[in-house]
Short mmCIF file of C-alpha atoms in Angstrom, two decimals:
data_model
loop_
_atom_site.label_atom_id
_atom_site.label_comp_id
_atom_site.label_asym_id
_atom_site.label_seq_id
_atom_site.Cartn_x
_atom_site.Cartn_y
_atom_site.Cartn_z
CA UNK A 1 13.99 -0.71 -3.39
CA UNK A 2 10.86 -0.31 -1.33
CA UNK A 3 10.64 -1.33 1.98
CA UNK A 4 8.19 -4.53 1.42
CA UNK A 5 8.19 -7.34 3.54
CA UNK A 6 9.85 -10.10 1.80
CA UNK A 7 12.06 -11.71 4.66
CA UNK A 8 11.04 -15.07 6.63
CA UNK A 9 12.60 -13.28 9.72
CA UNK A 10 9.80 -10.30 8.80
CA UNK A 11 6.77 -12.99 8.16
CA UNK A 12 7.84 -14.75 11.46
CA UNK A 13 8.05 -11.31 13.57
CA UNK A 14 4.27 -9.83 11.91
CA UNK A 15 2.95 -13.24 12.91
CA UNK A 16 4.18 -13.37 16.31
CA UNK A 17 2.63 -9.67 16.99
CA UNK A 18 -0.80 -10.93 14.91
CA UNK A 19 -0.70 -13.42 17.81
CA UNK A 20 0.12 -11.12 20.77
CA UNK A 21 -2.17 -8.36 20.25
CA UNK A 22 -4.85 -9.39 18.25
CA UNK A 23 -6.56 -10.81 20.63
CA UNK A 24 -7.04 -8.02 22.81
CA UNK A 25 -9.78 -6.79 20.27
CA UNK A 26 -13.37 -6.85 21.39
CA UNK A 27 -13.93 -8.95 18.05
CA UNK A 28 -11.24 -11.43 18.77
CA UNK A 29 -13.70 -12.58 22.39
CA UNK A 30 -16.75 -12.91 19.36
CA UNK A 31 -18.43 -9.35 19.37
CA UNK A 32 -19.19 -7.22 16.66
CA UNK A 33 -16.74 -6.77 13.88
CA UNK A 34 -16.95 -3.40 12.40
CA UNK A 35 -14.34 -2.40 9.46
CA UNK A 36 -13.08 1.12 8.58
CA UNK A 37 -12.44 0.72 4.70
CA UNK A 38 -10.76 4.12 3.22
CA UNK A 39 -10.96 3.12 -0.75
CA UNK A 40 -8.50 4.89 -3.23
CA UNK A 41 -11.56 6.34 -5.04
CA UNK A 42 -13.32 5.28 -8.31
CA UNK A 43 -11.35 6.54 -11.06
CA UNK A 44 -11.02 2.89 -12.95
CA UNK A 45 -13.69 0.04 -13.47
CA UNK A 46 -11.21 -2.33 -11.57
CA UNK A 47 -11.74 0.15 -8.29
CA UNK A 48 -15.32 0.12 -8.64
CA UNK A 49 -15.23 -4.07 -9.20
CA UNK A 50 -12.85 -3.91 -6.21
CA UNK A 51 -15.61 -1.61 -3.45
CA UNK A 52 -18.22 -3.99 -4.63
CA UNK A 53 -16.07 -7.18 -3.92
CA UNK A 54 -15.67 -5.34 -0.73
CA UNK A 55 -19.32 -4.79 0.42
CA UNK A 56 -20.52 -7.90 -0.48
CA UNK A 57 -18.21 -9.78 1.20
CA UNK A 58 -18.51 -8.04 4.03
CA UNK A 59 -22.35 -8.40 4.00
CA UNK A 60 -21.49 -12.11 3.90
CA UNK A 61 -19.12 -12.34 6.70
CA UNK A 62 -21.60 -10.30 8.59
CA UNK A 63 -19.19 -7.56 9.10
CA UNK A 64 -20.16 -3.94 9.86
CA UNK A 65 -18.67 -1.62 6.76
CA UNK A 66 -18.08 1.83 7.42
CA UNK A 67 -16.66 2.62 3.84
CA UNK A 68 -15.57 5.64 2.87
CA UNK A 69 -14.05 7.07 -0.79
CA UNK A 70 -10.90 9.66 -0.58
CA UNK A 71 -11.28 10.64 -4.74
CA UNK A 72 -7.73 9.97 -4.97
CA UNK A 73 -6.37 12.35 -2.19
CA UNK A 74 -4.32 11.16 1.01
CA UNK A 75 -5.55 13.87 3.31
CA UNK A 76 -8.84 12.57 2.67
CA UNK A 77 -7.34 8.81 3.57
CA UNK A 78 -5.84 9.93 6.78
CA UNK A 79 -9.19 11.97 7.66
CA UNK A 80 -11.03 8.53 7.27
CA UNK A 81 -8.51 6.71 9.09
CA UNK A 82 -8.49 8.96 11.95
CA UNK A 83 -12.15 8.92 11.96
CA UNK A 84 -12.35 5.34 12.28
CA UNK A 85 -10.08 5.19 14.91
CA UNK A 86 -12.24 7.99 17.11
CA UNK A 87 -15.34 5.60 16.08
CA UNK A 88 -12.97 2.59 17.73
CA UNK A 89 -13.46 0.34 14.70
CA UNK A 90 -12.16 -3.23 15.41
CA UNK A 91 -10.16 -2.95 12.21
CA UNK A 92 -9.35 -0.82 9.49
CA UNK A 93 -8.77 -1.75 5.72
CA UNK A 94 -7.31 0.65 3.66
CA UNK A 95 -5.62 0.83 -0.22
CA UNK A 96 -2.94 3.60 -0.23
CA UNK A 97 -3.05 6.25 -2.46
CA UNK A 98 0.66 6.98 -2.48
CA UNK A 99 3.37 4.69 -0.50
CA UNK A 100 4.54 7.30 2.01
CA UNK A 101 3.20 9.50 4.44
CA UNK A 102 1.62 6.79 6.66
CA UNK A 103 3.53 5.97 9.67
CA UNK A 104 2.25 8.71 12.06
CA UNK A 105 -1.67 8.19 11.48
CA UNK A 106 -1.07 4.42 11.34
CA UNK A 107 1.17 4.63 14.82
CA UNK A 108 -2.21 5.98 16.26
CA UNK A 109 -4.00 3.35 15.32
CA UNK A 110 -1.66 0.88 16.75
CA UNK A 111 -1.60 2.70 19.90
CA UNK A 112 -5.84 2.54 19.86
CA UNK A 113 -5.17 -1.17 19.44
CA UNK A 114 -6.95 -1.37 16.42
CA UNK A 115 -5.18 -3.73 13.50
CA UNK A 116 -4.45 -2.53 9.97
CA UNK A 117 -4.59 -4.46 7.04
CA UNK A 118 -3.49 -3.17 3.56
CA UNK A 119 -5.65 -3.98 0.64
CA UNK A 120 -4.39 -3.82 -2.88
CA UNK A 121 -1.61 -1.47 -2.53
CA UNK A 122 1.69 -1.53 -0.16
CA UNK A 123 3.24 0.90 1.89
CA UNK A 124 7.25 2.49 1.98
CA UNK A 125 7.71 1.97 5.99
CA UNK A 126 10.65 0.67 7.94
CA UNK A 127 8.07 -0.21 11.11
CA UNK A 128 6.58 -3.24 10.21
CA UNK A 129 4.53 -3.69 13.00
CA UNK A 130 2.34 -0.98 11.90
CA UNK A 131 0.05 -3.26 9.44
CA UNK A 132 -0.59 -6.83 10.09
CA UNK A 133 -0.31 -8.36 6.46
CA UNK A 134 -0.81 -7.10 2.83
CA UNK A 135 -2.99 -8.19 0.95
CA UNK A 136 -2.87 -7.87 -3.03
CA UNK A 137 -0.97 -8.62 -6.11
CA UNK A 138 2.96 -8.42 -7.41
CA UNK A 139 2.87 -5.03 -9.46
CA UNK A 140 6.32 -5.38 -10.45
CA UNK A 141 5.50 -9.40 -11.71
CA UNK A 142 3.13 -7.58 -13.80
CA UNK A 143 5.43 -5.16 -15.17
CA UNK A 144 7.69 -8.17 -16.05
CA UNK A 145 5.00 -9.87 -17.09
CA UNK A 146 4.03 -7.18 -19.78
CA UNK A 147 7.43 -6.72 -20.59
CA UNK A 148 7.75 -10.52 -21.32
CA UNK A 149 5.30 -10.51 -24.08
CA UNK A 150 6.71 -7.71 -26.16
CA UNK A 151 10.39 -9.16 -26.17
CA UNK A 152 8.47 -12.18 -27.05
CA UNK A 153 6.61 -10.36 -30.25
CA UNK A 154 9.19 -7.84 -31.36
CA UNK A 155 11.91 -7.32 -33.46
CA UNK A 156 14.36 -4.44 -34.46
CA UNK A 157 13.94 -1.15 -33.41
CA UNK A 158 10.42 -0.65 -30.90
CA UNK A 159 9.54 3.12 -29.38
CA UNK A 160 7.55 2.11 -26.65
CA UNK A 161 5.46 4.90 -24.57
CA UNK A 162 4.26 4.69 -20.80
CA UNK A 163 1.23 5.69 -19.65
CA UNK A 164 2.17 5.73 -15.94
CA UNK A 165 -0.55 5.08 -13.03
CA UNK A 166 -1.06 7.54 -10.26
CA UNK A 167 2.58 9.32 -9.10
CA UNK A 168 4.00 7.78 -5.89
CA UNK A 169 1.55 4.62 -5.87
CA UNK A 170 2.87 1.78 -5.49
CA UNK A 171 1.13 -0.14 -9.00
CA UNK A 172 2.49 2.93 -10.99
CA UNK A 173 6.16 2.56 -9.06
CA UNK A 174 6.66 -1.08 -9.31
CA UNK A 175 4.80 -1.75 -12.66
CA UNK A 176 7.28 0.47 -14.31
CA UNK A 177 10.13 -0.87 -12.59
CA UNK A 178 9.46 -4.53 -13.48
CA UNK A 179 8.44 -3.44 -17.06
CA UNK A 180 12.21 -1.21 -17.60
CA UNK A 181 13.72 -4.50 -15.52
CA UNK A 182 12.97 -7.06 -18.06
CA UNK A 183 13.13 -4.35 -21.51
CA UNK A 184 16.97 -3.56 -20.24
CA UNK A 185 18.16 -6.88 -21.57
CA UNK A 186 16.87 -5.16 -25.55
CA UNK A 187 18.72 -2.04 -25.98
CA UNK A 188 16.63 -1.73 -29.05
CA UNK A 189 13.43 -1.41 -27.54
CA UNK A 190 13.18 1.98 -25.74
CA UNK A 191 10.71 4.08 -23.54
CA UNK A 192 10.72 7.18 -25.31
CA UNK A 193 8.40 9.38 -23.53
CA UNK A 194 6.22 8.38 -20.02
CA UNK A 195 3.74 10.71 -17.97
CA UNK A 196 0.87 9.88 -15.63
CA UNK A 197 -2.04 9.51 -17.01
CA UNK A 198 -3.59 9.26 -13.17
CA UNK A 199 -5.19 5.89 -14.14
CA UNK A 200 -8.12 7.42 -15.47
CA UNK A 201 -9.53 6.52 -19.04
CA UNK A 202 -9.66 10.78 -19.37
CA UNK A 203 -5.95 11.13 -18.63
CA UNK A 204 -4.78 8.22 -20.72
CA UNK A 205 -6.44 9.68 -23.33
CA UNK A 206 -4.92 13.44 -22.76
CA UNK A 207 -1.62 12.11 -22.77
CA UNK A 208 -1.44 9.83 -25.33
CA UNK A 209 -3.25 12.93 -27.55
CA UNK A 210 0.21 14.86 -26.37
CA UNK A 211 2.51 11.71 -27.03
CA UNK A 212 0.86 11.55 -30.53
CA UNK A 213 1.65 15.35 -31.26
CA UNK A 214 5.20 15.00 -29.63
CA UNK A 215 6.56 11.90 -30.86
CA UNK A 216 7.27 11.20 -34.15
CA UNK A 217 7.38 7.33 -34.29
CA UNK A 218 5.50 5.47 -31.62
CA UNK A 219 5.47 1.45 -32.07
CA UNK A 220 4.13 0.30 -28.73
CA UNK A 221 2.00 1.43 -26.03
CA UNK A 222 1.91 0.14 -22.17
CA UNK A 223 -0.67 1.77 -20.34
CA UNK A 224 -0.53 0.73 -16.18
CA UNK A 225 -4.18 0.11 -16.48
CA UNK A 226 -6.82 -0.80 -18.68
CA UNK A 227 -8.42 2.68 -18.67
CA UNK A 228 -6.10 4.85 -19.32
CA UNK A 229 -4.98 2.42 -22.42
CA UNK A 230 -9.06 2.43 -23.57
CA UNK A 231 -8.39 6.37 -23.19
CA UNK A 232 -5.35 5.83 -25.57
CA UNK A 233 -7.44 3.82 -28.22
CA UNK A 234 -9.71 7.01 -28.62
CA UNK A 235 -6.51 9.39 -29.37
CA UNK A 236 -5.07 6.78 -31.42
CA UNK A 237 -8.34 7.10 -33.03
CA UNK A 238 -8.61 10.55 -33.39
CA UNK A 239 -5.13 10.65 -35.01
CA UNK A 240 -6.50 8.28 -37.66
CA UNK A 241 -4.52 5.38 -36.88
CA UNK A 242 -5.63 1.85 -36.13
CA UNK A 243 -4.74 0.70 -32.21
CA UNK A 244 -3.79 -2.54 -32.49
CA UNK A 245 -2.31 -2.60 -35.68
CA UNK A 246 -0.66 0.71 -36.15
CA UNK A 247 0.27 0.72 -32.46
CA UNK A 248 0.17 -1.89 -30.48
CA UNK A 249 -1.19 -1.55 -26.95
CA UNK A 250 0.08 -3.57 -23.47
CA UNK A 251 -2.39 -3.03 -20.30
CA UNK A 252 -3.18 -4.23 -17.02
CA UNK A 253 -6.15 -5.54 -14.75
CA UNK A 254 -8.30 -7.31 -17.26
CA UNK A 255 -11.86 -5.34 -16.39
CA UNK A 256 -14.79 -6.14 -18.69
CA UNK A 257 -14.54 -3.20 -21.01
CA UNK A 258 -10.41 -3.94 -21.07
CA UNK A 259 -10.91 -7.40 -22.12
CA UNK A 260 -13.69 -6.08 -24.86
CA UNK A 261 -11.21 -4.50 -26.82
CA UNK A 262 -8.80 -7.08 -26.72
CA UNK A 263 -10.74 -9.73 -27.72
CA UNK A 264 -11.92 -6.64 -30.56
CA UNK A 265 -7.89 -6.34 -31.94
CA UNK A 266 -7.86 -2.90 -30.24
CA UNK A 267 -5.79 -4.08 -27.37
CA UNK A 268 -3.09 -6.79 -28.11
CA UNK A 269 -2.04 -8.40 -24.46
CA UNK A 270 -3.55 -7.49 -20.53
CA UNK A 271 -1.90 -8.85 -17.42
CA UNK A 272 -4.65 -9.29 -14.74
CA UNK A 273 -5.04 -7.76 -11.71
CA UNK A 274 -7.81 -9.24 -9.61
CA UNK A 275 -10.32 -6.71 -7.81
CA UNK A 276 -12.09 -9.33 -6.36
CA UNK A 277 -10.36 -9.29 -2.89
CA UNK A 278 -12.96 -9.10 -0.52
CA UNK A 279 -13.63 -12.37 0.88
CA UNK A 280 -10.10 -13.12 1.36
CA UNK A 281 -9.61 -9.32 3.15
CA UNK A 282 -13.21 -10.71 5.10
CA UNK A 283 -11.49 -13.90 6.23
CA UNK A 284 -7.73 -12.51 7.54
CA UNK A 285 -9.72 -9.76 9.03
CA UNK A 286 -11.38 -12.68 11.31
CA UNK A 287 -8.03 -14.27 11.76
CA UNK A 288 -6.60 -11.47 12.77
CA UNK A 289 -8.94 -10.62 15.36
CA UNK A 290 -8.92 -14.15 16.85
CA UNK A 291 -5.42 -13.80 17.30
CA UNK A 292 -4.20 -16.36 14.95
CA UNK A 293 -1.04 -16.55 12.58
CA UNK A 294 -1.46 -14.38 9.23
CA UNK A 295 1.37 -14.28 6.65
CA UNK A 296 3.13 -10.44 6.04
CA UNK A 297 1.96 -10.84 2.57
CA UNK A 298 -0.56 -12.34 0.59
CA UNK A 299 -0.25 -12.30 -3.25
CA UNK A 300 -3.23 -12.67 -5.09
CA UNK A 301 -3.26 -15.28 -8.13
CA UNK A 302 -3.51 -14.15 -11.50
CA UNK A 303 -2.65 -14.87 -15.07
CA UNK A 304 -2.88 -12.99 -18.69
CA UNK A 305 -4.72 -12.59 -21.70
CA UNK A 306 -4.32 -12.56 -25.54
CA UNK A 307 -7.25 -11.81 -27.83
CA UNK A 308 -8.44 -15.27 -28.13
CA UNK A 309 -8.28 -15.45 -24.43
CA UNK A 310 -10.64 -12.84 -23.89
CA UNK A 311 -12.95 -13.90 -25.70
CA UNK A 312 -13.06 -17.48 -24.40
CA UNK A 313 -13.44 -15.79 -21.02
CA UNK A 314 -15.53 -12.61 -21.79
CA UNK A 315 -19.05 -14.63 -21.33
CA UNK A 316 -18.36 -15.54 -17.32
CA UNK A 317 -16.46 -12.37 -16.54
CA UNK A 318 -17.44 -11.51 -13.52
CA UNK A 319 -15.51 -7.88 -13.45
#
């Protein structure tokens, strides 16, 4: 079980230190604010919807951005991190790339008095003082939520593959986990085979060419995001099957090109996952600096889509 703050006692204790340190910021008097952002990378059209959410809103807020892109690699992260907190920042914004590994580069930016706020993606840490609140969406809800529509629209035997997210993230963790959760209760339908596809529309594709070769009989596939399950469609493709029909395909986010093929058949269900977090991330990072009360966590609101869904919502997309 990860180490997520999900206790009043926890919400009560990250508020009270919100309110005893945050307003020994320069930012928290009214000067400056200046954010160190270290973004995952841009491997999927939801993290490129999610760094322009981010620099727009910050340009709104009138909030200095020093933004930087770690391609998917912590020790680029904690470089950025650790720059930001040599530049004396008045806050830095960051979505991990893996759950673990933080505490030491995060201690030193609680000892430079500068507040942390996660974006998107959680941390494994037992020292919750280390990050003021969280802000993104329940990856295992999703999970569950995916899961919910295939027990819903299944019967008899179903050979399910995973195409997992990044290894050690915390989407790829907890989507799978909430997905298996929910599935346990039908003994009949099975994961038979799951790799990484790294969240990228190239790896989905790769693995999903090696699932094809490897496994005789595959009903059902649930891709962790919408790009790797695109990257799917093309080996399903390629094996001269019909995605969709022949195999039915399970995603998440709900990006523009994601929602394309579902309202085209190719897809069959997508549980969103909003990029759009930057004017909320804009507004606790002002709340924080004043000093005032922030929750531990805050979930993002989202819902799901079936063909007819997408396409009723396609027009005003706005990601």
């Amino acid at each position: 079980m990860l180490k997520k703050i999900t206790t009043a006692a926890s919400v009560v204790l990250l508020s009270a230190l919100a309110a005893c340190s945050g307003g020994q910021s320069p930012a928290g008097a009214g000067g400056a604010i200046t954010m160190g952002f270290a973004q995952v990378g841009a491997e999927s059209g939801w993290r490129t919807a999610n760094t322009k959410s981010v620099q727009e809103a910050a340009k709104a807020a009138g909030i200095e951005l020093k933004f930087s892109d770690a391609q998917q690699k912590q020790e680029n992260q904690l470089k950025a991190i650790r720059s930001y907190i040599q530049q004396k920042v008045s806050v830095i914004a960051f979505s991990p790339v893996v759950e673990t590994g933080w505490d030491t580069v995060l201690l030193e930016a609680k000892r430079a008095n500068i507040p942390v706020i996660l974006t998107d993606r959680a941390i494994d840490s037992e020292d919750a003082s280390l990050y003021r609140t969280f802000l993104g969406s329940d990856f295992v809800e999703e999970g569950r939520k995916a899961a919910d529509w295939l027990l819903a629209n299944s019967q008899g035997q179903v050979n399910v593959v995973e195409l997992q997210g990044t290894t050690g993230a915390a989407p790829a963790i907890d989507r799978k986990k909430g997905f298996a959760e929910k599935i346990a209760a039908r003994p009949e339908i099975q994961v038979v085979a799951s790799q990484t596809g790294d969240f990228t529309r190239s790896g989905g594709k790769q693995v999903m060419e090696a699932f094809l070769k490897s496994t005789p009989k595959i009903d059902v596939v649930y891709a962790h995001n919408d790009d790797m399950g695109l990257g799917a469609i093309e080996a399903i493709k390629a094996a001269g099957k019909v995605p969709g029909k022949d195999i039915r395909i399970i995603t998440v986010d709900a990006v523009r090109d994601g929602m394309q093929a579902l309202a085209n058949g190719e897809i069959n269900f997508i549980v969103e996952c909003n990029p759009l977090l930057g004017k909320q991330l804009m507004e606790l990072t002002k709340k924080v600096l004043a000093g005032e009360q922030v929750p531990a966590r805050v979930v993002t609101e989202e819902g799901t889509f079936t063909s007819e869904q997408a396409k009723a919502a396609l027009p005003t997309r706005q990601y």
